[in-house]
Amino acid sequence: MDRFEAMRTLVAAVDGGSLSAASRALGVPLPTVSRWMSELEAHLGARLLVRTSRKLILTEAGEAFAAVARRLLDDLAEAERAASGEYREPRGELLVTAPIMFGKLHVAPLVHAFLAAYPPVSVRLILSDHVIDLVDAHVDVAVRIGRMPDSQLISRQVGHVRWILSASPDYLARRGEPDDLEALRDHDCIAFEGLQTYRSWTFGSGASERTVPIKPRFSVNTADAVVEAAAAGLGVARLMSYQVAPAIADGRLVQILHRQDDRPTPVNLVHQPQPVQPLKRRAFLDYVAPRLSLALEKIEESLGKA
């Protein structure tokens, strides 16, 4: 039995939730994966996994062994990266995460340009509106929108975004433009589920914070769908500046109640601390940070003129 392969298989099974997932991830036949796990348990004299019809459960011994196995595999991968020259020149694979719409509009194009500038580097870009654990998922760089909680992570702020209220010219022609936040009570609204509450919007913060009830004519859980619904005249939308700026620029939406909801929300590039930072990550941060800053500044300029 190759103990490193067995540990790698155990960790893949834990991450994927089943032996079948480990088989697919590692490109190893399922019977081989099952045999390696049986041999590992026999070698250790302990039950590591409990297989049910629906999921895989680690025993107490399995949890302890999997944690140590993951650490050993991480150390081995670090040693391999150092030996292969990752700390002498930018090379290797980067795992980057970003919110879905921000990633599509601003991160992916920069990744394309970065790859052209650094041929020895490859990038896996994961777009998700859920916060991905950098340690568990082995993420190199994450784009995070929002205030950073106190943590051991290293962050570099590249700019900020803010909430914007908008509606289509057709809707405003039919219903009129609200003259203050309280007037939103009488308008059809489009709720962005997941990032906002369904029946109200909160503006400001601290002593100036106020909550306004809304009537959601339509609700949906992706920003681009909110944009399309608002452009179709279904009601007033509340979106982040980067999400709505293109539709305002091309005239499909009109910004309303200017500066009523302009609390700045920081945009950060986040990564784990390391005694020696891999050159691939340093190169990525140095390439992306100033370009993202410029893009965010242009968004603010365009909305300031809207």
mmCIF file of C-alpha atoms in Angstrom:
data_model
loop_
_atom_site.group_PDB
_atom_site.id
_atom_site.type_symbol
_atom_site.label_atom_id
_atom_site.label_comp_id
_atom_site.label_asym_id
_atom_site.label_seq_id
_atom_site.Cartn_x
_atom_site.Cartn_y
_atom_site.Cartn_z
ATOM 1 C CA MET A 1 0.000 0.000 0.000
ATOM 2 C CA ASP A 2 1.269 3.468 -0.944
ATOM 3 C CA ARG A 3 0.442 5.475 2.176
ATOM 4 C CA PHE A 4 0.562 8.855 0.426
ATOM 5 C CA GLU A 5 -1.866 7.638 -2.245
ATOM 6 C CA ALA A 6 -4.105 6.227 0.465
ATOM 7 C CA MET A 7 -4.046 9.538 2.367
ATOM 8 C CA ARG A 8 -4.670 11.486 -0.831
ATOM 9 C CA THR A 9 -7.636 9.233 -1.579
ATOM 10 C CA LEU A 10 -9.052 9.631 1.932
ATOM 11 C CA VAL A 11 -8.841 13.441 1.717
ATOM 12 C CA ALA A 12 -10.441 13.416 -1.764
ATOM 13 C CA ALA A 13 -13.269 11.225 -0.442
ATOM 14 C CA VAL A 14 -13.841 13.577 2.490
ATOM 15 C CA ASP A 15 -13.830 16.650 0.219
ATOM 16 C CA GLY A 16 -16.103 15.026 -2.354
ATOM 17 C CA GLY A 17 -18.408 13.308 0.120
ATOM 18 C CA SER A 18 -18.042 9.800 -1.295
ATOM 19 C CA LEU A 19 -15.607 7.215 -2.610
ATOM 20 C CA SER A 20 -17.118 7.711 -6.062
ATOM 21 C CA ALA A 21 -16.236 11.419 -5.898
ATOM 22 C CA ALA A 22 -12.668 10.520 -4.928
ATOM 23 C CA SER A 23 -12.526 8.092 -7.858
ATOM 24 C CA ARG A 24 -13.594 10.822 -10.289
ATOM 25 C CA ALA A 25 -11.304 13.477 -8.775
ATOM 26 C CA LEU A 26 -8.219 11.278 -8.839
ATOM 27 C CA GLY A 27 -8.970 9.383 -12.040
ATOM 28 C CA VAL A 28 -8.670 6.060 -10.212
ATOM 29 C CA PRO A 29 -11.166 3.194 -10.645
ATOM 30 C CA LEU A 30 -13.709 2.951 -7.838
ATOM 31 C CA PRO A 31 -12.717 -0.640 -6.876
ATOM 32 C CA THR A 32 -9.125 0.575 -6.436
ATOM 33 C CA VAL A 33 -10.249 3.478 -4.243
ATOM 34 C CA SER A 34 -12.336 1.116 -2.118
ATOM 35 C CA ARG A 35 -9.439 -1.332 -1.793
ATOM 36 C CA TRP A 36 -7.005 1.409 -0.750
ATOM 37 C CA MET A 37 -9.385 2.563 1.971
ATOM 38 C CA SER A 38 -9.823 -0.994 3.255
ATOM 39 C CA GLU A 39 -6.070 -1.551 3.260
ATOM 40 C CA LEU A 40 -5.490 1.749 5.077
ATOM 41 C CA GLU A 41 -8.020 0.826 7.764
ATOM 42 C CA ALA A 42 -6.439 -2.625 8.103
ATOM 43 C CA HIS A 43 -2.966 -1.074 8.375
ATOM 44 C CA LEU A 44 -4.115 1.347 11.078
ATOM 45 C CA GLY A 45 -6.319 -1.193 12.846
ATOM 46 C CA ALA A 46 -9.102 1.408 13.017
ATOM 47 C CA ARG A 47 -12.339 2.183 11.223
ATOM 48 C CA LEU A 48 -12.005 5.537 9.416
ATOM 49 C CA LEU A 49 -15.173 5.742 7.339
ATOM 50 C CA VAL A 50 -18.804 4.817 7.740
ATOM 51 C CA ARG A 51 -20.488 4.478 4.361
ATOM 52 C CA THR A 52 -24.250 4.982 4.195
ATOM 53 C CA SER A 53 -26.507 4.948 1.154
ATOM 54 C CA ARG A 54 -26.503 8.761 1.078
ATOM 55 C CA LYS A 55 -23.172 9.985 2.419
ATOM 56 C CA LEU A 56 -19.795 9.189 3.856
ATOM 57 C CA ILE A 57 -19.169 9.839 7.564
ATOM 58 C CA LEU A 58 -15.800 10.021 9.287
ATOM 59 C CA THR A 59 -15.365 8.213 12.579
ATOM 60 C CA GLU A 60 -13.546 9.982 15.402
ATOM 61 C CA ALA A 61 -10.353 8.199 14.380
ATOM 62 C CA GLY A 62 -11.054 9.088 10.772
ATOM 63 C CA GLU A 63 -11.406 12.800 11.568
ATOM 64 C CA ALA A 64 -8.090 12.846 13.425
ATOM 65 C CA PHE A 65 -6.255 10.898 10.721
ATOM 66 C CA ALA A 66 -7.755 12.939 7.859
ATOM 67 C CA ALA A 67 -6.647 16.208 9.514
ATOM 68 C CA VAL A 68 -3.067 14.958 9.834
ATOM 69 C CA ALA A 69 -3.148 13.504 6.301
ATOM 70 C CA ARG A 70 -4.302 16.835 4.865
ATOM 71 C CA ARG A 71 -1.481 18.658 6.667
ATOM 72 C CA LEU A 72 1.139 16.184 5.442
ATOM 73 C CA LEU A 73 -0.135 16.417 1.873
ATOM 74 C CA ASP A 74 -0.077 20.221 2.054
ATOM 75 C CA ASP A 75 3.518 20.114 3.305
ATOM 76 C CA LEU A 76 4.474 17.745 0.498
ATOM 77 C CA ALA A 77 2.812 20.001 -2.095
ATOM 78 C CA GLU A 78 4.647 23.009 -0.653
ATOM 79 C CA ALA A 79 7.967 21.177 -0.889
ATOM 80 C CA GLU A 80 7.239 20.175 -4.479
ATOM 81 C CA ARG A 81 6.366 23.761 -5.400
ATOM 82 C CA ALA A 82 9.592 25.027 -3.858
ATOM 83 C CA ALA A 83 11.655 22.365 -5.644
ATOM 84 C CA SER A 84 9.981 23.082 -8.987
ATOM 85 C CA GLY A 85 10.929 26.756 -8.861
ATOM 86 C CA GLU A 86 7.635 28.350 -7.818
ATOM 87 C CA TYR A 87 9.555 30.578 -5.398
ATOM 88 C CA ARG A 88 12.157 31.555 -8.010
ATOM 89 C CA GLU A 89 9.799 32.631 -10.797
ATOM 90 C CA PRO A 90 6.001 32.897 -11.212
ATOM 91 C CA ARG A 91 4.802 29.421 -12.173
ATOM 92 C CA GLY A 92 2.225 26.844 -11.173
ATOM 93 C CA GLU A 93 -1.537 26.942 -10.650
ATOM 94 C CA LEU A 94 -3.454 29.699 -8.866
ATOM 95 C CA LEU A 95 -6.925 29.161 -7.410
ATOM 96 C CA VAL A 96 -8.860 32.449 -7.413
ATOM 97 C CA THR A 97 -12.420 33.083 -6.230
ATOM 98 C CA ALA A 98 -14.719 36.060 -6.794
ATOM 99 C CA PRO A 99 -18.433 36.958 -6.613
ATOM 100 C CA ILE A 100 -20.260 35.786 -9.738
ATOM 101 C CA MET A 101 -21.147 39.038 -11.511
ATOM 102 C CA PHE A 102 -18.072 40.960 -10.356
ATOM 103 C CA GLY A 103 -15.966 38.020 -11.483
ATOM 104 C CA LYS A 104 -17.577 37.905 -14.924
ATOM 105 C CA LEU A 105 -17.333 41.637 -15.517
ATOM 106 C CA HIS A 106 -13.985 42.522 -13.966
ATOM 107 C CA VAL A 107 -11.942 39.577 -12.695
ATOM 108 C CA ALA A 108 -12.142 37.141 -15.625
ATOM 109 C CA PRO A 109 -10.885 39.691 -18.215
ATOM 110 C CA LEU A 110 -7.922 40.509 -15.957
ATOM 111 C CA VAL A 111 -7.175 36.812 -15.513
ATOM 112 C CA HIS A 112 -7.100 36.409 -19.311
ATOM 113 C CA ALA A 113 -4.610 39.261 -19.625
ATOM 114 C CA PHE A 114 -2.530 37.976 -16.697
ATOM 115 C CA LEU A 115 -2.249 34.538 -18.294
ATOM 116 C CA ALA A 116 -1.003 36.123 -21.510
ATOM 117 C CA ALA A 117 1.649 37.991 -19.522
ATOM 118 C CA TYR A 118 2.708 34.957 -17.446
ATOM 119 C CA PRO A 119 2.637 31.785 -19.597
ATOM 120 C CA PRO A 120 4.095 29.493 -16.847
ATOM 121 C CA VAL A 121 1.084 30.227 -14.602
ATOM 122 C CA SER A 122 -2.374 28.649 -14.877
ATOM 123 C CA VAL A 123 -5.507 29.851 -13.072
ATOM 124 C CA ARG A 124 -8.641 28.162 -11.762
ATOM 125 C CA LEU A 125 -11.292 30.857 -11.331
ATOM 126 C CA ILE A 126 -14.238 29.892 -9.107
ATOM 127 C CA LEU A 127 -17.176 32.320 -9.259
ATOM 128 C CA SER A 128 -19.535 32.099 -6.302
ATOM 129 C CA ASP A 129 -21.576 34.509 -4.205
ATOM 130 C CA HIS A 130 -20.932 32.304 -1.172
ATOM 131 C CA VAL A 131 -17.880 32.937 1.000
ATOM 132 C CA ILE A 132 -15.402 30.145 0.311
ATOM 133 C CA ASP A 133 -13.041 29.143 3.109
ATOM 134 C CA LEU A 134 -9.556 29.951 1.856
ATOM 135 C CA VAL A 135 -7.850 27.346 4.012
ATOM 136 C CA ASP A 136 -10.171 24.401 3.416
ATOM 137 C CA ALA A 137 -10.449 25.076 -0.330
ATOM 138 C CA HIS A 138 -6.733 25.917 -0.788
ATOM 139 C CA VAL A 139 -7.624 29.283 -2.335
ATOM 140 C CA ASP A 140 -4.673 31.487 -3.300
ATOM 141 C CA VAL A 141 -6.544 34.783 -3.761
ATOM 142 C CA ALA A 142 -10.153 35.759 -3.076
ATOM 143 C CA VAL A 143 -11.958 38.899 -4.191
ATOM 144 C CA ARG A 144 -14.202 39.894 -1.290
ATOM 145 C CA ILE A 145 -16.827 42.646 -1.361
ATOM 146 C CA GLY A 146 -17.775 43.855 2.097
ATOM 147 C CA ARG A 147 -16.182 44.808 5.362
ATOM 148 C CA MET A 148 -13.505 42.361 6.442
ATOM 149 C CA PRO A 149 -13.992 40.677 9.812
ATOM 150 C CA ASP A 150 -11.024 40.429 12.137
ATOM 151 C CA SER A 151 -9.030 37.426 10.986
ATOM 152 C CA GLN A 152 -5.547 36.160 10.233
ATOM 153 C CA LEU A 153 -6.075 36.746 6.507
ATOM 154 C CA ILE A 154 -4.121 39.387 4.607
ATOM 155 C CA SER A 155 -6.251 41.868 2.663
ATOM 156 C CA ARG A 156 -5.465 44.630 0.163
ATOM 157 C CA GLN A 157 -8.250 47.113 -0.525
ATOM 158 C CA VAL A 158 -8.510 48.014 -4.202
ATOM 159 C CA GLY A 159 -11.521 50.312 -4.068
ATOM 160 C CA HIS A 160 -15.143 50.362 -3.099
ATOM 161 C CA VAL A 161 -18.643 49.935 -4.485
ATOM 162 C CA ARG A 162 -21.994 51.168 -3.215
ATOM 163 C CA TRP A 163 -25.680 50.404 -3.478
ATOM 164 C CA ILE A 164 -27.543 52.136 -6.313
ATOM 165 C CA LEU A 165 -31.289 52.542 -6.855
ATOM 166 C CA SER A 166 -32.437 52.473 -10.470
ATOM 167 C CA ALA A 167 -35.400 51.829 -12.743
ATOM 168 C CA SER A 168 -36.097 51.784 -16.462
ATOM 169 C CA PRO A 169 -37.118 54.968 -18.318
ATOM 170 C CA ASP A 170 -40.407 53.258 -19.206
ATOM 171 C CA TYR A 171 -41.217 52.470 -15.569
ATOM 172 C CA LEU A 172 -40.408 56.009 -14.443
ATOM 173 C CA ALA A 173 -42.555 57.450 -17.250
ATOM 174 C CA ARG A 174 -45.482 55.319 -16.083
ATOM 175 C CA ARG A 175 -45.087 55.583 -12.330
ATOM 176 C CA GLY A 176 -43.061 58.725 -11.792
ATOM 177 C CA GLU A 177 -39.710 59.043 -10.027
ATOM 178 C CA PRO A 178 -39.744 58.703 -6.223
ATOM 179 C CA ASP A 179 -38.584 61.912 -4.547
ATOM 180 C CA ASP A 180 -37.368 60.308 -1.299
ATOM 181 C CA LEU A 181 -36.752 56.887 0.210
ATOM 182 C CA GLU A 182 -40.152 56.732 1.910
ATOM 183 C CA ALA A 183 -41.790 57.012 -1.531
ATOM 184 C CA LEU A 184 -40.411 53.545 -2.334
ATOM 185 C CA ARG A 185 -43.267 52.120 -0.265
ATOM 186 C CA ASP A 186 -45.635 53.027 -3.132
ATOM 187 C CA HIS A 187 -43.474 51.608 -5.936
ATOM 188 C CA ASP A 188 -43.045 48.131 -7.349
ATOM 189 C CA CYS A 189 -39.625 46.823 -6.378
ATOM 190 C CA ILE A 190 -37.363 43.983 -7.448
ATOM 191 C CA ALA A 191 -35.824 42.007 -4.597
ATOM 192 C CA PHE A 192 -32.337 40.534 -4.868
ATOM 193 C CA GLU A 193 -32.763 37.459 -2.693
ATOM 194 C CA GLY A 194 -29.766 36.332 -0.727
ATOM 195 C CA LEU A 195 -28.066 39.731 -0.422
ATOM 196 C CA GLN A 196 -31.098 41.700 0.766
ATOM 197 C CA THR A 197 -34.114 41.081 2.929
ATOM 198 C CA TYR A 198 -37.229 40.219 0.987
ATOM 199 C CA ARG A 199 -39.683 42.778 2.359
ATOM 200 C CA SER A 200 -37.543 45.792 3.251
ATOM 201 C CA TRP A 201 -34.368 47.696 2.337
ATOM 202 C CA THR A 202 -32.060 49.214 4.940
ATOM 203 C CA PHE A 203 -30.256 52.465 4.182
ATOM 204 C CA GLY A 204 -27.474 54.247 6.019
ATOM 205 C CA SER A 205 -25.764 52.960 9.143
ATOM 206 C CA GLY A 206 -25.495 53.692 12.831
ATOM 207 C CA ALA A 207 -27.671 56.536 14.042
ATOM 208 C CA SER A 208 -28.726 57.392 10.478
ATOM 209 C CA GLU A 209 -29.851 53.859 9.604
ATOM 210 C CA ARG A 210 -33.418 53.509 8.368
ATOM 211 C CA THR A 211 -35.445 50.587 7.070
ATOM 212 C CA VAL A 212 -38.029 51.089 4.332
ATOM 213 C CA PRO A 213 -40.690 48.435 3.623
ATOM 214 C CA ILE A 214 -40.945 47.487 -0.050
ATOM 215 C CA LYS A 215 -43.425 45.684 -2.291
ATOM 216 C CA PRO A 216 -41.426 43.093 -4.261
ATOM 217 C CA ARG A 217 -43.213 42.692 -7.585
ATOM 218 C CA PHE A 218 -40.487 40.231 -8.553
ATOM 219 C CA SER A 219 -37.644 38.584 -6.658
ATOM 220 C CA VAL A 220 -34.696 36.572 -7.943
ATOM 221 C CA ASN A 221 -31.325 35.388 -6.635
ATOM 222 C CA THR A 222 -28.850 36.634 -9.273
ATOM 223 C CA ALA A 223 -27.828 40.212 -9.999
ATOM 224 C CA ASP A 224 -28.004 39.928 -13.780
ATOM 225 C CA ALA A 225 -31.603 38.693 -13.510
ATOM 226 C CA VAL A 226 -32.446 41.716 -11.338
ATOM 227 C CA VAL A 227 -30.926 43.997 -13.987
ATOM 228 C CA GLU A 228 -32.964 42.388 -16.764
ATOM 229 C CA ALA A 229 -36.174 42.590 -14.739
ATOM 230 C CA ALA A 230 -35.603 46.261 -13.973
ATOM 231 C CA ALA A 231 -34.750 46.996 -17.626
ATOM 232 C CA ALA A 232 -38.023 45.279 -18.579
ATOM 233 C CA GLY A 233 -39.900 47.847 -16.482
ATOM 234 C CA LEU A 234 -40.945 45.630 -13.582
ATOM 235 C CA GLY A 235 -39.916 48.080 -10.882
ATOM 236 C CA VAL A 236 -37.159 49.727 -8.868
ATOM 237 C CA ALA A 237 -33.975 47.727 -8.341
ATOM 238 C CA ARG A 238 -31.296 48.095 -5.675
ATOM 239 C CA LEU A 239 -27.945 46.771 -6.844
ATOM 240 C CA MET A 240 -24.249 47.284 -6.295
ATOM 241 C CA SER A 241 -22.708 49.981 -8.486
ATOM 242 C CA TYR A 242 -20.616 47.528 -10.504
ATOM 243 C CA GLN A 243 -23.703 45.397 -11.196
ATOM 244 C CA VAL A 244 -25.870 48.197 -12.533
ATOM 245 C CA ALA A 245 -23.301 50.541 -14.132
ATOM 246 C CA PRO A 246 -23.369 48.919 -17.627
ATOM 247 C CA ALA A 247 -27.180 49.134 -17.840
ATOM 248 C CA ILE A 248 -27.125 52.784 -16.719
ATOM 249 C CA ALA A 249 -24.380 53.558 -19.227
ATOM 250 C CA ASP A 250 -26.381 52.137 -22.150
ATOM 251 C CA GLY A 251 -29.599 53.840 -21.066
ATOM 252 C CA ARG A 252 -31.597 50.752 -20.112
ATOM 253 C CA LEU A 253 -31.729 51.941 -16.494
ATOM 254 C CA VAL A 254 -31.758 55.363 -14.843
ATOM 255 C CA GLN A 255 -30.167 56.061 -11.475
ATOM 256 C CA ILE A 256 -32.659 57.526 -8.995
ATOM 257 C CA LEU A 257 -32.440 59.058 -5.519
ATOM 258 C CA HIS A 258 -28.784 59.968 -6.052
ATOM 259 C CA ARG A 259 -26.549 59.640 -2.996
ATOM 260 C CA GLN A 260 -29.392 58.415 -0.802
ATOM 261 C CA ASP A 261 -27.723 55.045 -0.443
ATOM 262 C CA ASP A 262 -24.037 55.643 -1.065
ATOM 263 C CA ARG A 263 -22.346 53.927 1.884
ATOM 264 C CA PRO A 264 -19.018 52.739 0.457
ATOM 265 C CA THR A 265 -18.486 48.993 0.603
ATOM 266 C CA PRO A 266 -14.813 47.991 0.326
ATOM 267 C CA VAL A 267 -13.473 45.598 -2.302
ATOM 268 C CA ASN A 268 -10.467 43.578 -1.121
ATOM 269 C CA LEU A 269 -8.013 41.049 -2.475
ATOM 270 C CA VAL A 270 -7.572 38.491 0.296
ATOM 271 C CA HIS A 271 -5.092 35.684 0.863
ATOM 272 C CA GLN A 272 -3.581 33.573 3.605
ATOM 273 C CA PRO A 273 -0.381 34.715 5.330
ATOM 274 C CA GLN A 274 2.761 32.799 4.403
ATOM 275 C CA PRO A 275 6.371 33.244 5.562
ATOM 276 C CA VAL A 276 7.460 33.261 1.912
ATOM 277 C CA GLN A 277 4.847 34.314 -0.637
ATOM 278 C CA PRO A 278 4.860 32.316 -3.888
ATOM 279 C CA LEU A 279 5.884 34.511 -6.789
ATOM 280 C CA LYS A 280 2.834 33.429 -8.793
ATOM 281 C CA ARG A 281 0.544 34.985 -6.168
ATOM 282 C CA ARG A 282 2.666 38.093 -5.764
ATOM 283 C CA ALA A 283 2.693 38.567 -9.533
ATOM 284 C CA PHE A 284 -1.085 38.098 -9.695
ATOM 285 C CA LEU A 285 -1.750 40.592 -6.901
ATOM 286 C CA ASP A 286 0.616 43.180 -8.380
ATOM 287 C CA TYR A 287 -0.987 42.754 -11.811
ATOM 288 C CA VAL A 288 -4.643 42.729 -10.756
ATOM 289 C CA ALA A 289 -4.742 45.246 -7.873
ATOM 290 C CA PRO A 290 -4.011 48.479 -9.805
ATOM 291 C CA ARG A 291 -6.228 47.438 -12.714
ATOM 292 C CA LEU A 292 -9.164 46.629 -10.444
ATOM 293 C CA SER A 293 -8.664 49.954 -8.677
ATOM 294 C CA LEU A 294 -8.825 51.778 -12.004
ATOM 295 C CA ALA A 295 -11.963 49.868 -13.060
ATOM 296 C CA LEU A 296 -13.723 50.712 -9.781
ATOM 297 C CA GLU A 297 -12.741 54.381 -10.085
ATOM 298 C CA LYS A 298 -14.222 54.488 -13.592
ATOM 299 C CA ILE A 299 -17.479 52.985 -12.321
ATOM 300 C CA GLU A 300 -17.749 55.683 -9.660
ATOM 301 C CA GLU A 301 -16.985 58.394 -12.219
ATOM 302 C CA SER A 302 -19.623 57.110 -14.617
ATOM 303 C CA LEU A 303 -22.294 56.945 -11.916
ATOM 304 C CA GLY A 304 -21.323 60.331 -10.575
ATOM 305 C CA LYS A 305 -22.273 61.737 -13.985
ATOM 306 C CA ALA A 306 -25.409 59.608 -14.343
#
